[in-house]
Amino acid sequence: MPLKEKTETAGKLERMKAVLAGHKNLLIVLQDFPDPDAIAAACAMKELARVTCSLQSSMACSGVVGRAENRALVRYLGLNLLKLDEQDPDAYDLVAMVDTQPGTGNNSLPLNHMPDVVIDHHPIRSTTRRAPFFDIRSRYGSTSTIMYEYLVEEGITPEIPLATSLVYGIRSDTNDLGRDATQADIDAFLALYPVSNKRKLGRIETERLPREYFAILDLALRNARCYGRCVVSRLEEIENPDMIGEVADLLLRDEESTWAMCCGAHGGKLLVSIRTSEPDANAGMVARRVAGRGGTGGGHSAMAGAQIPLSGSTATELTAAEKKATNRFLKILRVIDTRGTKLIR
Ligand SMILES: [Mn+2]
């Protein structure tokens, strides 16, 4: 009998199962401020671990789910997202990490705790190679797509909520399949979309927004400055860091800019989001260089982020850090006009 040709995912699934087998519980670690892709990928990981190895999974992250849409998604899925700082990773048999990697700076698993499983679509970090199992596919637009392939390989038909979250994860990480998306993302989307709850998805995406949202937007627009083909804004000290990425997305829609950067301070760090619409750009590399030696940064070709430790918490120190990050950003992109003009005059 001819052997069935194994796909990339099939071989990896076997190896992942070997790592998961014989254990009882699993802690799934998400990014500090999880986005729909991270949330969906964690749910798929939980289902995969349950079906293949009867594992009980908990999910944890350090930050908050800030964005109203993401909170609506978590509510819809009925998730109990634990606080990572209140969990002892050693108390779990296994730890998995999805949509992030050890030491990237956007998750809070202690560096001395190597996860057993790492599944992500960001560029691979050298530390990740020490994990007993890792599957890093940086060409994929979302981790949800990778997780979808595992579900298919295992013969799991996702229930409606899981399918809906995976659709949302793929859509939001790829800007509706228009940014950093590959055929694998399109295939996953097309297979999952018919199973998803379209009405619910529509409601999640148009979730009502707190008044504070508009206040931050106002600040973002007032602080926005244009430097050549770049538009930059700062949100100062911010409670909900998800707004940083959201503002960067919005600023990139300025018809006169092809690069956008937004930053804000949270938890003793300056968090930076970078976006570009230039086809051959490498936003991840720009983010790494903006982060410099003291910080961490990375991402994809069109969207990326950086985390830079702040030297202090005074307004002066924050302004200095924002300025430094902006100047680095402009220097990397060889922008001559470093004085800039207000976006809204
Ligand atoms: Mn992602």
mmCIF file of N, CA and C in Angstrom, residues 259 276-283 301:
data_model
loop_
_atom_site.group_PDB
_atom_site.id
_atom_site.type_symbol
_atom_site.label_atom_id
_atom_site.label_comp_id
_atom_site.label_asym_id
_atom_site.label_seq_id
_atom_site.Cartn_x
_atom_site.Cartn_y
_atom_site.Cartn_z
ATOM 1 N N TRP A 259 4.159 55.897 5.569
ATOM 2 C CA TRP A 259 4.617 55.300 6.827
ATOM 3 C C TRP A 259 3.878 55.987 7.973
ATOM 4 N N THR A 276 3.235 50.513 7.322
ATOM 5 C CA THR A 276 3.626 51.102 6.041
ATOM 6 C C THR A 276 2.777 50.543 4.911
ATOM 7 N N SER A 277 2.620 51.358 3.866
ATOM 8 C CA SER A 277 1.911 50.895 2.673
ATOM 9 C C SER A 277 2.894 50.738 1.513
ATOM 10 N N GLU A 278 4.205 50.925 1.792
ATOM 11 C CA GLU A 278 5.199 50.765 0.727
ATOM 12 C C GLU A 278 5.389 49.281 0.461
ATOM 13 N N PRO A 279 5.275 48.864 -0.810
ATOM 14 C CA PRO A 279 5.241 47.430 -1.128
ATOM 15 C C PRO A 279 6.478 46.634 -0.715
ATOM 16 N N ASP A 280 7.677 47.195 -0.856
ATOM 17 C CA ASP A 280 8.869 46.391 -0.551
ATOM 18 C C ASP A 280 9.496 46.752 0.787
ATOM 19 N N ALA A 281 8.718 47.324 1.672
ATOM 20 C CA ALA A 281 9.259 47.783 2.943
ATOM 21 C C ALA A 281 9.429 46.625 3.925
ATOM 22 N N ASN A 282 10.148 46.896 5.001
ATOM 23 C CA ASN A 282 10.316 45.913 6.062
ATOM 24 C C ASN A 282 10.079 46.613 7.403
ATOM 25 N N ALA A 283 8.803 46.720 7.760
ATOM 26 C CA ALA A 283 8.425 47.426 8.987
ATOM 27 C C ALA A 283 9.035 46.750 10.218
ATOM 28 N N SER A 301 6.187 42.716 7.286
ATOM 29 C CA SER A 301 6.662 43.705 6.322
ATOM 30 C C SER A 301 5.854 44.997 6.393
#
